[in-house]
Coordinates of C-alpha atoms in Angstrom, one line a residue:
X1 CA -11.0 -10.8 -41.9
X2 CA -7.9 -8.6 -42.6
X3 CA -7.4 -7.4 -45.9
X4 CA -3.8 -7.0 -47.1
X5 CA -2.2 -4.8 -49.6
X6 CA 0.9 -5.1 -51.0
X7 CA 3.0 -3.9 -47.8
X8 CA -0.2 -3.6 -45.5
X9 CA -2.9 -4.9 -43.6
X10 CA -6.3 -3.4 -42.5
X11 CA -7.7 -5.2 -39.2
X12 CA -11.2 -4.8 -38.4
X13 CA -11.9 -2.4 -41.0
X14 CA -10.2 0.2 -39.4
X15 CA -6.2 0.2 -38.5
X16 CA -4.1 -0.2 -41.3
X17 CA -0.5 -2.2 -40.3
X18 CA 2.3 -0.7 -41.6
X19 CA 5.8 -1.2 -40.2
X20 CA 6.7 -3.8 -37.8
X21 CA 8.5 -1.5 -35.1
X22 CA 8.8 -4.6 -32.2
X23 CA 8.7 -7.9 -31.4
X24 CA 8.4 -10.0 -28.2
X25 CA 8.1 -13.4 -26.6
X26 CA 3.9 -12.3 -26.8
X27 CA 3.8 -10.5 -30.3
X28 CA 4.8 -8.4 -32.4
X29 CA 4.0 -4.8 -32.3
X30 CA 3.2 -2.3 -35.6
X31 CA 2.9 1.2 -36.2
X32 CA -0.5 1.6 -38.0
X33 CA -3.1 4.3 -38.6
X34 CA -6.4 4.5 -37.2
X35 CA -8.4 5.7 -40.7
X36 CA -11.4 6.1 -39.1
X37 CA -9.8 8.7 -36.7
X38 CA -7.0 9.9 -38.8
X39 CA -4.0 9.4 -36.1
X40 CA -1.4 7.2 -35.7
X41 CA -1.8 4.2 -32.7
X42 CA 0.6 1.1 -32.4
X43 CA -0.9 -2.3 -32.4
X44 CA 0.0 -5.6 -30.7
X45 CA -0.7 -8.5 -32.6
X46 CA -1.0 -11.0 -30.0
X47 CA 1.0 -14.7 -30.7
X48 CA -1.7 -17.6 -30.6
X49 CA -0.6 -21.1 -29.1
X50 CA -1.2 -23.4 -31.9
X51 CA -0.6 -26.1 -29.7
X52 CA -3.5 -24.9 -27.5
X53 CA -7.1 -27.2 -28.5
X54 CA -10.3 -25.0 -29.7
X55 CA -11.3 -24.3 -26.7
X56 CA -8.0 -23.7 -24.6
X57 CA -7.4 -20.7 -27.5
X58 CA -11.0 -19.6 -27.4
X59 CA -10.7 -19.0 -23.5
X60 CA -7.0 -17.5 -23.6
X61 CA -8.1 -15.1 -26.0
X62 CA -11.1 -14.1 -24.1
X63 CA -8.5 -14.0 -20.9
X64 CA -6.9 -11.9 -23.2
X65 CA -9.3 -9.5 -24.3
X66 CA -10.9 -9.3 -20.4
X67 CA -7.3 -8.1 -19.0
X68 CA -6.5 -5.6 -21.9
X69 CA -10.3 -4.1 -21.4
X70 CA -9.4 -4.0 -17.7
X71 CA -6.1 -2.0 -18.7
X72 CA -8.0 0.4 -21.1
X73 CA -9.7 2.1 -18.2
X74 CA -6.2 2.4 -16.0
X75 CA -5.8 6.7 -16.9
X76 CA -2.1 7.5 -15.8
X77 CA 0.7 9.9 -17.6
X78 CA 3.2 7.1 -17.1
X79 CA 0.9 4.5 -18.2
X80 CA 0.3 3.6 -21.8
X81 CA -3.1 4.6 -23.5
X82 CA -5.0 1.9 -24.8
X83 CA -7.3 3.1 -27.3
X84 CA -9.1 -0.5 -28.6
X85 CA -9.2 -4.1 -28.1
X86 CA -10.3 -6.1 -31.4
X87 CA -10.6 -9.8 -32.8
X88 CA -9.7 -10.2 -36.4
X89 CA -9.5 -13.6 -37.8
X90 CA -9.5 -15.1 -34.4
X91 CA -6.4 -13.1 -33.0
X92 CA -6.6 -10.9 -30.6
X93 CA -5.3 -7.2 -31.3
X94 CA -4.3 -4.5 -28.7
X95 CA -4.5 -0.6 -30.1
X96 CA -2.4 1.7 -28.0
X97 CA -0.9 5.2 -28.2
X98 CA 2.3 5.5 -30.0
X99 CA 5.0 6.4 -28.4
X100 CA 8.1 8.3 -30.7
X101 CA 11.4 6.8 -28.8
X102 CA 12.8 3.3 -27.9
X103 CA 12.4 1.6 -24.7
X104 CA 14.2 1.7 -21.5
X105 CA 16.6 -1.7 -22.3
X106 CA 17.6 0.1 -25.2
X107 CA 18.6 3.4 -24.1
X108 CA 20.8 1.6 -21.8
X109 CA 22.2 -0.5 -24.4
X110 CA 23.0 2.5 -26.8
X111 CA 23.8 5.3 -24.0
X112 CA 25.3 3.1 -20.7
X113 CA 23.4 3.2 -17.2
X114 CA 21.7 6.3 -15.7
X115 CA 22.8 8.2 -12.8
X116 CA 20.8 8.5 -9.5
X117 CA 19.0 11.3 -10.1
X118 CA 17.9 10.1 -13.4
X119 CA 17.0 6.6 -11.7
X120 CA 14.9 8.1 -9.2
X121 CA 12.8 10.0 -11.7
X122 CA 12.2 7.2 -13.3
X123 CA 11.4 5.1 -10.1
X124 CA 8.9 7.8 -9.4
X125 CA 7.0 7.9 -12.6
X126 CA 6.4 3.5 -12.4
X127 CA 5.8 3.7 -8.8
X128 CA 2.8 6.1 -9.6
X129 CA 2.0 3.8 -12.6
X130 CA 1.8 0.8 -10.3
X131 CA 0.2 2.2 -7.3
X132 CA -2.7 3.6 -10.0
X133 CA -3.1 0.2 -11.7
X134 CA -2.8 -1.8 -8.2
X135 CA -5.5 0.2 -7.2
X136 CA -7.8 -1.2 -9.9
X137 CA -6.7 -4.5 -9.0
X138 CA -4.6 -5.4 -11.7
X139 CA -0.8 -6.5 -11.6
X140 CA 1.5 -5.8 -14.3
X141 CA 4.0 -9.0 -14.2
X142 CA 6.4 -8.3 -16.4
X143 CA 8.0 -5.4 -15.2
X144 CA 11.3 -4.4 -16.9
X145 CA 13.7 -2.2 -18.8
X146 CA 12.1 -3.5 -22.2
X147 CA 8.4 -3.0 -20.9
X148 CA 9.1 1.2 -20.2
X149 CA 9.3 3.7 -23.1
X150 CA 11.2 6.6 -22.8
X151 CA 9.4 9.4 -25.1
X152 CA 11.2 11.0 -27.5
X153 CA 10.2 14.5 -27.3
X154 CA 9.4 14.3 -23.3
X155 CA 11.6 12.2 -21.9
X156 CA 8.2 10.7 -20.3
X157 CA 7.9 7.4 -18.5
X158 CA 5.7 5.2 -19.8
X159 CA 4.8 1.6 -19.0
X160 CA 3.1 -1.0 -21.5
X161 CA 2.3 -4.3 -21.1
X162 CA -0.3 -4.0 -18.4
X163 CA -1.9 -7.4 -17.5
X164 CA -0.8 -9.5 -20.4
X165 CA 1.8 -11.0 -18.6
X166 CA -0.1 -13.8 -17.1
X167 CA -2.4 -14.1 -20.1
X168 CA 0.6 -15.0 -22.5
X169 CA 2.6 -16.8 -19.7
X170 CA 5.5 -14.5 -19.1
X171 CA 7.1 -13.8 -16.5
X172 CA 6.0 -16.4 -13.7
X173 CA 5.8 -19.8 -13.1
X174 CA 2.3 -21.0 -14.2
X175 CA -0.6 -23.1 -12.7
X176 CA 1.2 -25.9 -14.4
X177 CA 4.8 -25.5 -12.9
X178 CA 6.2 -24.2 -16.7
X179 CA 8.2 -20.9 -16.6
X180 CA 8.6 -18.4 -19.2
X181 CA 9.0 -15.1 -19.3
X182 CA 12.0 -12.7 -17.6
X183 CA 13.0 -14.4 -14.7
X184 CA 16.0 -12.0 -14.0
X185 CA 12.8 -9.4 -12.8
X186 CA 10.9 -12.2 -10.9
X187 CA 10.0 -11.8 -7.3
X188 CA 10.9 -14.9 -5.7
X189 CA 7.3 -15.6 -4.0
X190 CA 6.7 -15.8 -7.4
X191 CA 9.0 -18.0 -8.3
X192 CA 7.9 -20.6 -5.7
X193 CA 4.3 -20.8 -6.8
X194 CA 3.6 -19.5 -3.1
X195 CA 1.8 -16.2 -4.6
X196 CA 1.1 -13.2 -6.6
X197 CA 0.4 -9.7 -5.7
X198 CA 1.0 -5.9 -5.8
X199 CA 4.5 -6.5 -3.8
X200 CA 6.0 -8.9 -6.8
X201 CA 5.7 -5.7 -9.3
X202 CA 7.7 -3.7 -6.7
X203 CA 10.3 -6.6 -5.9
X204 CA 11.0 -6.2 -10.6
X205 CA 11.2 -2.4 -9.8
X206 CA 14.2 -2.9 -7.3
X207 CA 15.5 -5.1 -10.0
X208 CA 14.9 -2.7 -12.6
X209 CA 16.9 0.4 -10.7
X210 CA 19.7 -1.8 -10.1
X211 CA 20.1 -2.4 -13.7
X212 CA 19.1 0.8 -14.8
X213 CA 22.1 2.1 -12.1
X214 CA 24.8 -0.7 -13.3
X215 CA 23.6 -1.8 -17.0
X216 CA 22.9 -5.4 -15.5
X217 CA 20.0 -6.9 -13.4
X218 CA 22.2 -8.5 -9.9
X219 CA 20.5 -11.5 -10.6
X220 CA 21.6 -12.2 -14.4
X221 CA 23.6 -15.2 -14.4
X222 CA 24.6 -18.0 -17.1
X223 CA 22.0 -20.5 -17.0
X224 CA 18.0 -20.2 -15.9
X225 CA 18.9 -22.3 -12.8
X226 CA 21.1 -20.1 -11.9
X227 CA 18.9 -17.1 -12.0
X228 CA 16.6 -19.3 -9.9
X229 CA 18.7 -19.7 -7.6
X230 CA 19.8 -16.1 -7.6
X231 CA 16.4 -14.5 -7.1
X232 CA 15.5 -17.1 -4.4
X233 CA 19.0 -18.2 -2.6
X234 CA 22.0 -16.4 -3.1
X235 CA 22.9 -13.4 -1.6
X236 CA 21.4 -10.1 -2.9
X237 CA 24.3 -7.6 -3.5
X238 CA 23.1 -4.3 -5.0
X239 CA 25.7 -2.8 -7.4
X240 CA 28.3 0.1 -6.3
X241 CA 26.1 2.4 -8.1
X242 CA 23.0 2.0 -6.2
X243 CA 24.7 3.4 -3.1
X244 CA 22.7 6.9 -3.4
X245 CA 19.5 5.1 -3.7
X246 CA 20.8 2.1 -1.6
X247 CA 17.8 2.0 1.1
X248 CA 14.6 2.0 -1.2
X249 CA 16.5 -0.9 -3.7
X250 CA 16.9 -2.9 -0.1
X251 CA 13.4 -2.1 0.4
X252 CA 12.2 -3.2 -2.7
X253 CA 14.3 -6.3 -2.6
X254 CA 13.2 -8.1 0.5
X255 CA 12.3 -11.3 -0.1
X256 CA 9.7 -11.6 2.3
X257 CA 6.8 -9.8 0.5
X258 CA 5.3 -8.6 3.4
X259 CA 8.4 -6.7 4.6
X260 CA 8.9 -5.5 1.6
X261 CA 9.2 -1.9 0.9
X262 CA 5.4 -0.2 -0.2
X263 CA 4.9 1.6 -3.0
X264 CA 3.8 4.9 -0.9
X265 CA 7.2 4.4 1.0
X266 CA 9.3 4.4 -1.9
X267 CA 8.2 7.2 -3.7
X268 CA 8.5 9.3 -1.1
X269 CA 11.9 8.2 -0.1
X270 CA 12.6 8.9 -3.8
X271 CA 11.2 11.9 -3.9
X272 CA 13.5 13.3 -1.0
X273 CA 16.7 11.9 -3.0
X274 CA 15.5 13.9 -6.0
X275 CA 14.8 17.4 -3.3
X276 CA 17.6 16.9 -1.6
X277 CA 20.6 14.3 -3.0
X278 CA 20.0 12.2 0.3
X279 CA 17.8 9.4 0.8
X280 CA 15.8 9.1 3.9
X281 CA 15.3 6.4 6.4
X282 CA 11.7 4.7 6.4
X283 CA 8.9 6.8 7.9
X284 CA 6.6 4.7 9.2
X285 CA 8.5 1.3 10.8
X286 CA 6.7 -1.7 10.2
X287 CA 4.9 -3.2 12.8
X288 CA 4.2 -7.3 12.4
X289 CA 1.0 -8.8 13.2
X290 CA 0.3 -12.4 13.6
X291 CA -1.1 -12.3 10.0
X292 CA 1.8 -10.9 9.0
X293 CA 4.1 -14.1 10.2
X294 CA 6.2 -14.5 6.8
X295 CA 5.8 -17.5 4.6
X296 CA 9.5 -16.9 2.8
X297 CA 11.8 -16.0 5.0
X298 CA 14.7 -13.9 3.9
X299 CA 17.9 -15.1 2.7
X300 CA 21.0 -13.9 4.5
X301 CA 22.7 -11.2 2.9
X302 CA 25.8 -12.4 4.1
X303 CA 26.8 -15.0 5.5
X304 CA 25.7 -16.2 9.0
X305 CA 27.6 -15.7 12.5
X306 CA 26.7 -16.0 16.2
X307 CA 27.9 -14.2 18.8
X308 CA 26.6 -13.0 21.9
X309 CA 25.6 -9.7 21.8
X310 CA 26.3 -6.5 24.5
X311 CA 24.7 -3.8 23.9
X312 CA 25.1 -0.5 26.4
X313 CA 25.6 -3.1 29.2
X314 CA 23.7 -5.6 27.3
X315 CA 24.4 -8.4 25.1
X316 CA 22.4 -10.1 22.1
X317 CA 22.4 -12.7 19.9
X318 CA 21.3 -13.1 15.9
X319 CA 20.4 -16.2 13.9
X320 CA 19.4 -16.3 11.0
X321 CA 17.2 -18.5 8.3
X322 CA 17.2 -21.7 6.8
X323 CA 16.8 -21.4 2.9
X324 CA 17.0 -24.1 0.1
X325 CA 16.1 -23.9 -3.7
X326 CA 14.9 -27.0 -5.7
X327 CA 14.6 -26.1 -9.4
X328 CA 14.1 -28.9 -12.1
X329 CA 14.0 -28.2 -15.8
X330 CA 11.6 -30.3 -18.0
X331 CA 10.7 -30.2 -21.7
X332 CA 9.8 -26.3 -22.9
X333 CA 10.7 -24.6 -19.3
X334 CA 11.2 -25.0 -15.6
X335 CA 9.2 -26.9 -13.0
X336 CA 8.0 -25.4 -9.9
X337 CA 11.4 -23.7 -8.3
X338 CA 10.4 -24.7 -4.3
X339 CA 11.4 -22.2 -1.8
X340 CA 11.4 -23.8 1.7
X341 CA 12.5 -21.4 4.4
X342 CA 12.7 -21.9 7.8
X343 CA 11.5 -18.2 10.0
X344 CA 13.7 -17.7 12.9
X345 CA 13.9 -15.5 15.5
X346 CA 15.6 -14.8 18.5
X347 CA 17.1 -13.5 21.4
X348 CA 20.4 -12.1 23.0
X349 CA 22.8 -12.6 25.5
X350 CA 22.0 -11.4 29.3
X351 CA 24.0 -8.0 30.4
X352 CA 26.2 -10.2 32.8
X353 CA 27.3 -13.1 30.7
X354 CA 29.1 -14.0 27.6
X355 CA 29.7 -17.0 25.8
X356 CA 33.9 -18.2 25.5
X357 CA 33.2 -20.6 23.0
X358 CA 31.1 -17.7 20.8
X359 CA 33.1 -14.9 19.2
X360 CA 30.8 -12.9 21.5
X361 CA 28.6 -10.4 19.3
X362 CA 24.8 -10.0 18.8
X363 CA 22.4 -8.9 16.2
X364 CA 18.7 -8.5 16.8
X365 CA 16.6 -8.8 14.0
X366 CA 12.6 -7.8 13.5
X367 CA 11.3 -10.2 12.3
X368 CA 8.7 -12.4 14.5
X369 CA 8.6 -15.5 15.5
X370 CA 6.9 -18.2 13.7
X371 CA 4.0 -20.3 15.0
X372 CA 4.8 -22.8 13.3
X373 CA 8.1 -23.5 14.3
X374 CA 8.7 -26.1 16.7
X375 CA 10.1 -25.3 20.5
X376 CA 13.2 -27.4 19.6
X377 CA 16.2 -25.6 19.0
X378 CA 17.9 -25.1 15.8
X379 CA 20.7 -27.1 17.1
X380 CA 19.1 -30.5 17.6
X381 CA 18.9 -30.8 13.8
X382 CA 21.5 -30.1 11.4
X383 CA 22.6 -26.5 10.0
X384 CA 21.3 -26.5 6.9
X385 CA 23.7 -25.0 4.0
X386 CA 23.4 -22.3 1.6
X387 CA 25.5 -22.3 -1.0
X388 CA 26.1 -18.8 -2.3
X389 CA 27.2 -18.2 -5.8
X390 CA 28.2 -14.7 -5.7
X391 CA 29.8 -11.7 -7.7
X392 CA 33.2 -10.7 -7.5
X393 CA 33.4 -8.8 -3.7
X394 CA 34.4 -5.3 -4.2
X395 CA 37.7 -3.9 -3.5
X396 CA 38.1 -2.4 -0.1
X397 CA 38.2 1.3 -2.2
X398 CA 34.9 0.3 -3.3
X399 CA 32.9 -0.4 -0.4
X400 CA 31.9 3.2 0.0
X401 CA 29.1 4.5 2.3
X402 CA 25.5 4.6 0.7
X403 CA 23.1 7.4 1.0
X404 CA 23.0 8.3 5.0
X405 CA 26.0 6.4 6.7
X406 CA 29.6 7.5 7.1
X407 CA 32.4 4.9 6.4
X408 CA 33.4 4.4 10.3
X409 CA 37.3 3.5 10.9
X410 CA 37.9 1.5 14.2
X411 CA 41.2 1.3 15.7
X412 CA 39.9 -2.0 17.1
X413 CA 41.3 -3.0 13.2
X414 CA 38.2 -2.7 10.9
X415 CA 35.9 -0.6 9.4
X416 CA 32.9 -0.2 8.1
X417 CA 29.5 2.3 6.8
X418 CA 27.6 3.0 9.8
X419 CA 24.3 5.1 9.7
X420 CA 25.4 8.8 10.1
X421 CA 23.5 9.2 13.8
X422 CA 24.9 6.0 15.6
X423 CA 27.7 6.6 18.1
X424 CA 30.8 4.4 18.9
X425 CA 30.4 2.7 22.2
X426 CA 33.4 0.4 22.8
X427 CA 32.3 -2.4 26.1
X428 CA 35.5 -4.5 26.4
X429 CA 36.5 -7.1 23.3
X430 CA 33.4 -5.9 21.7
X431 CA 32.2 -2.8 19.6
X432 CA 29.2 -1.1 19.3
X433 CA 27.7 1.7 17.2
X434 CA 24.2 2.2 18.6
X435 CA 21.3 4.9 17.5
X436 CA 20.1 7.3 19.6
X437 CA 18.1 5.9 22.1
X438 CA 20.0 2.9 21.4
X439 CA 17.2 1.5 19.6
X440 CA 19.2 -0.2 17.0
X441 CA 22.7 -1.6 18.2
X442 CA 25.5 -3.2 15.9
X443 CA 27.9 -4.8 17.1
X444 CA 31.2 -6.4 16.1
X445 CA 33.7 -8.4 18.1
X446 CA 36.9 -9.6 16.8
X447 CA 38.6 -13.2 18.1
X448 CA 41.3 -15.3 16.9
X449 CA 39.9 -18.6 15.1
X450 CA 37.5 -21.0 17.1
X451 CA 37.9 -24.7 17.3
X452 CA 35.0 -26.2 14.4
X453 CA 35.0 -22.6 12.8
X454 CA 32.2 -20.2 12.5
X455 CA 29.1 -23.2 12.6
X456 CA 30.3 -24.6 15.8
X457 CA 30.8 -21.0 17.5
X458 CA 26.9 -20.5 16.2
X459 CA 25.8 -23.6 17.5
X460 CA 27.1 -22.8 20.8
X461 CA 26.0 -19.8 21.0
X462 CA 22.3 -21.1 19.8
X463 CA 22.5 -23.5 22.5
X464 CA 23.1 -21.1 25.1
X465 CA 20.4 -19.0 23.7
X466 CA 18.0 -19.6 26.5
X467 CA 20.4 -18.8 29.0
X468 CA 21.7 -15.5 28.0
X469 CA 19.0 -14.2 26.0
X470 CA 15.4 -13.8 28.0
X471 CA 12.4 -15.6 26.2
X472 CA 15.2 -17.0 23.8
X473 CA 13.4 -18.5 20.4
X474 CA 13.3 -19.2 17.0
X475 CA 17.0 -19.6 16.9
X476 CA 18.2 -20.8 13.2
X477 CA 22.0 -20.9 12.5
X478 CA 22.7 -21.8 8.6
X479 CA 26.1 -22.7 7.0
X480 CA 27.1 -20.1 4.4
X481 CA 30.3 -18.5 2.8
X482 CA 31.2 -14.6 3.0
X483 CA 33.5 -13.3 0.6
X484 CA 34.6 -16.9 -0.4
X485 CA 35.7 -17.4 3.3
X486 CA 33.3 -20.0 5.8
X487 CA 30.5 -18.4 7.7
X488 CA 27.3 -18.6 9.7
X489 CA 24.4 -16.8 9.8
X490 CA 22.6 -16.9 13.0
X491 CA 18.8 -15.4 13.4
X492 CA 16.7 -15.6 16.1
X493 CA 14.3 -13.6 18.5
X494 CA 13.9 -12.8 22.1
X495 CA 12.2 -10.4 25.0
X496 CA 14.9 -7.7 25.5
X497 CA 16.6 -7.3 28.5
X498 CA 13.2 -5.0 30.3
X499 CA 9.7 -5.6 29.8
X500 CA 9.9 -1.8 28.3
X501 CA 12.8 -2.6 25.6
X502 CA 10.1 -5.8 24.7
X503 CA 10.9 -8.3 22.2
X504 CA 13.7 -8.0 19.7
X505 CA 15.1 -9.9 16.9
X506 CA 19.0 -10.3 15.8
X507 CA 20.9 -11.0 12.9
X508 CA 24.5 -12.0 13.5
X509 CA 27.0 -13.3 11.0
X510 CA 30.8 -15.1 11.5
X511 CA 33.2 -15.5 9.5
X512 CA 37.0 -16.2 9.7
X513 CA 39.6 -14.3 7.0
X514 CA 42.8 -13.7 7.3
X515 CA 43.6 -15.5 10.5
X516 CA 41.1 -13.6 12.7
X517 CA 36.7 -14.5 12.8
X518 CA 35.0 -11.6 12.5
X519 CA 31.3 -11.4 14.5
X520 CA 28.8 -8.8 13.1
X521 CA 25.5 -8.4 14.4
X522 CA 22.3 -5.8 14.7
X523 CA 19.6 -5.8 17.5
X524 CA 16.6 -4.1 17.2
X525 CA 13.0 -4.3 18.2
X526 CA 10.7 -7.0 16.1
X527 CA 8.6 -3.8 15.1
X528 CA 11.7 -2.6 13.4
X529 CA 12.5 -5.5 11.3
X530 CA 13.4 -3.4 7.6
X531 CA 15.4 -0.7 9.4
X532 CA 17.5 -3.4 11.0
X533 CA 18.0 -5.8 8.1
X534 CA 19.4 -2.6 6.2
X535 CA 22.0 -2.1 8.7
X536 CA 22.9 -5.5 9.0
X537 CA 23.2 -6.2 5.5
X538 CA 25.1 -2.5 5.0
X539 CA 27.8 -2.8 8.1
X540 CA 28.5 -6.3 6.4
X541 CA 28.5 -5.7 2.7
X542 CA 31.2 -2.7 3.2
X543 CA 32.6 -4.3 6.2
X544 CA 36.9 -4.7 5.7
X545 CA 39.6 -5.8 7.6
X546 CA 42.2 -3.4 8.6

């Protein structure tokens, strides 16, 4: 039992509670001295479910207990130290260092957001935090501003809160379909139910820099639906101010886990910002495997578009995904939020033909094919809709280039941030800026307004797709909006143009504004699927009419 003083407690005979210095959805947390070792620890007093029968406590707390044992043996400078684990009057208790400074929320609350540099360092000291406790096999699930201290003294990174996420319920949605927790820093496979694993944590560290960079997370919004919706549906715009560090927080928030940016990847990319101000391009491209066929398919960025692409005497075609959120609330929380996402893939025009009734341009995307997608196209059903709630679209002085593009003026009346290597290749009514080697192409065309908008130029052009794209499949075309203005998002895959180019994947997005539809799209081998969606999303985000 715990004895109390006047002002104090003493919990298993040895740490005396003094002052409360924190308090949280899973406890509160008290400065106290170890008297048997002389030193001062902090202690989490863990909150016990009094609705929870005998036996439901008896096995959370031992839950408990396993997890914070587990965390004990996790030895890290950016990882917090726990010293003891100890059951006083049924309650668990968690003895930890003591760190002298606030967290990382409240820094930014007191002092504003961080600059790049100062991001990145940060990024580096939880990315070796993660990869050490992933390595042990644990997870932290509750990553966020709130769970990182910032010592006094140091100015060292430290992350609590190891493993008790899922023991106390935060963060995800449960075995039972309840959800509590911080949603804002929830990956979305997460959110579906669909699963749990090292790449969630790194999905809340994208989340984490963007706030960190901004002072807000990109997915808060007014409502818990609406975060829902945010994390699984809506468009993902990273702040102005993560431009510097714009390629890792893309990377780290892919929706589709296995795309997702690694933990290896990122810290070196962050580790060349810090050297040298510039953020480099992935190393290592990912190559999909059958295994590696996505369950979650990612949202457009923008909105969709179809157009048949041309790339140096080519021309290709993107679609895109199908993506729908049903979230229902119920009693204390939320019940299961479920993702369904339709994969696509695709293929591009042929070098000798175009489409009339397509505002001609072509993406190709990486991302494979699905097996279990059916052979039928995407236009025997109907386009399914994505509503996108979005934040107010940056001025066109705001669209500036991220880390390793140039903002690219056309005189064909448009411009846009283009990666700093690709070269301007004009082929007629359409406009490309390709890599070397042409590996990647974007392309943009720009038409005068089609009869049925952007969804029937995307349907036609899907319906084509066999036609003027080689081994044409997967095509998806999805309703969306971009910048408040109707739009299409067309994905799909296909076999290149040679059997050495081999398969490739576009995305392509249309859109009409201010009279004229706009076609945007990026082809690039299915091997390449992150670099591509980067460009894609980048040419669009900062794309402006001239």
């Amino acid at each position: 039992m715990g004895t109390e003083g006047e002002n104090v407690r003493v919990i298993a005979g040895r740490y005396r509670l003094e002052a409360r210095i924190g308090r949280g959805g899973m406890g509160v947390v008290w400065r106290a001295t170890d008297q048997l070792l002389g030193r001062q620890v902090a202690v989490k007093e863990l909150s016990v479910d009094d609705s929870l029968s005998e036996d439901e406590a008896r096995q959370q707390r031992e839950r408990t207990l396993r997890e914070a044992r587990a965390v004990a043996q996790l030895h890290h400078p950016h990882i917090i130290v726990v010293h003891d684990v100890v059951v006083d009057d049924e309650r668990p208790y968690i003895v930890m260092e003591l760190i002298s400074g606030g967290s990382l929320a409240e820094r930014i609350s007191a002092d504003g957001p961080v600059d790049a540099r100062e991001a990145a360092r940060i990024g580096i000291g939880l990315l070796g935090a993660l990869r050490r406790a992933h390595e042990a096999g644990i997870l932290h699930r509750d990553l966020k501003p709130a769970n990182v201290l910032m010592e006094a003294d140091t100015d060292r990174v430290v992350l609590t809160d190891f493993g008790i996420a899922q023991v106390a319920g935060a963060t995800t949605l449960t075995e039972s379909g309840a959800f509590v927790g911080s949603p804002e820093y929830t990956a979305p496979e997460r959110m579906s139910g669909v699963r749990t694993g090292p790449e969630s944590d790194l999905w809340s560290l994208g989340a984490l820099l963007c706030t960190i960079l901004s002072g807000e997370s990109p997915f808060r919004r007014d409502s818990l639906g609406g975060i829902l919706h945010a994390v699984v549906v809506d468009e993902i715009r990273p702040p102005a101010q993560a431009a510097p560090l714009l390629p890792v927080v893309r990377g780290l928030l892919e929706r589709d886990p296995e795309r997702r940016l690694d933990a290896a990847e990122a810290e070196r990319m962050l580790r060349a910002f810090r050297d040298t101000g510039r953020t480099p391009r992935l190393m290592t491209p990912y190559t999909p495997t059958q295994r590696d066929v996505p369950k979650l398919a990612p949202t457009p960025s923008r909105t969709p578009a179809a157009a048949a692409e041309r790339p140096p005497k080519h021309s290709t075609r993107g679609i895109l995904v199908a993506a729908a959120l049903v979230a229902a609330m119920a009693g204390a929380g939320v019940s299961a939020a479920a993702l369904l996402m339709n994969d696509g893939g695709g293929g591009g025009p042929s070098p000798s033909r175009t489409t009339s009734t397509s505002s001609a341009s072509g993406s190709s995307s990486t991302r494979p094919s699905s097996p279990s997608r059916t052979s039928r196209p995407a236009s025997a059903s109907p386009a399914p809709t994505v509503t996108v709630t979005r934040q107010q679209a940056p001025t066109s002085s705001a669209r500036t280039a991220p880390s390793g593009y140039r903002i690219a003026p056309d005189p064909n009346g448009f411009s846009l941030a283009v990666p700093d290597d690709f070269t301007r290749d004009p082929q007629g009514e359409r406009v490309f800026y390709l890599s070397p080697g042409q590996v990647f192409r974007l392309g943009i065309k720009v038409t005068e307004p089609a009869a049925g908008g952007p969804l029937a130029v995307m349907r036609a052009a899907d319906a084509k797709g066999s036609s003027t794209n080689p081994g044409y499949r997967d095509g998806t075309v999805t309703r969306t909006t971009h910048d408040g203005q109707p739009a299409a998002l067309w994905e799909f895959t296909w076999n290149g143009f040679t059997e050495a180019e081999g398969a490739r994947h576009t995305y392509d997005l249309c859109w009409e504004e201010g009279g004229r539809m706009y076609d945007v799209w990026v082809s690039a081998p299915v091997g390449k699927v992150t670099e591509a969606k980067e460009y894609f999303d980048v040419a669009v985000d900062t794309f402006v009419p001239s």
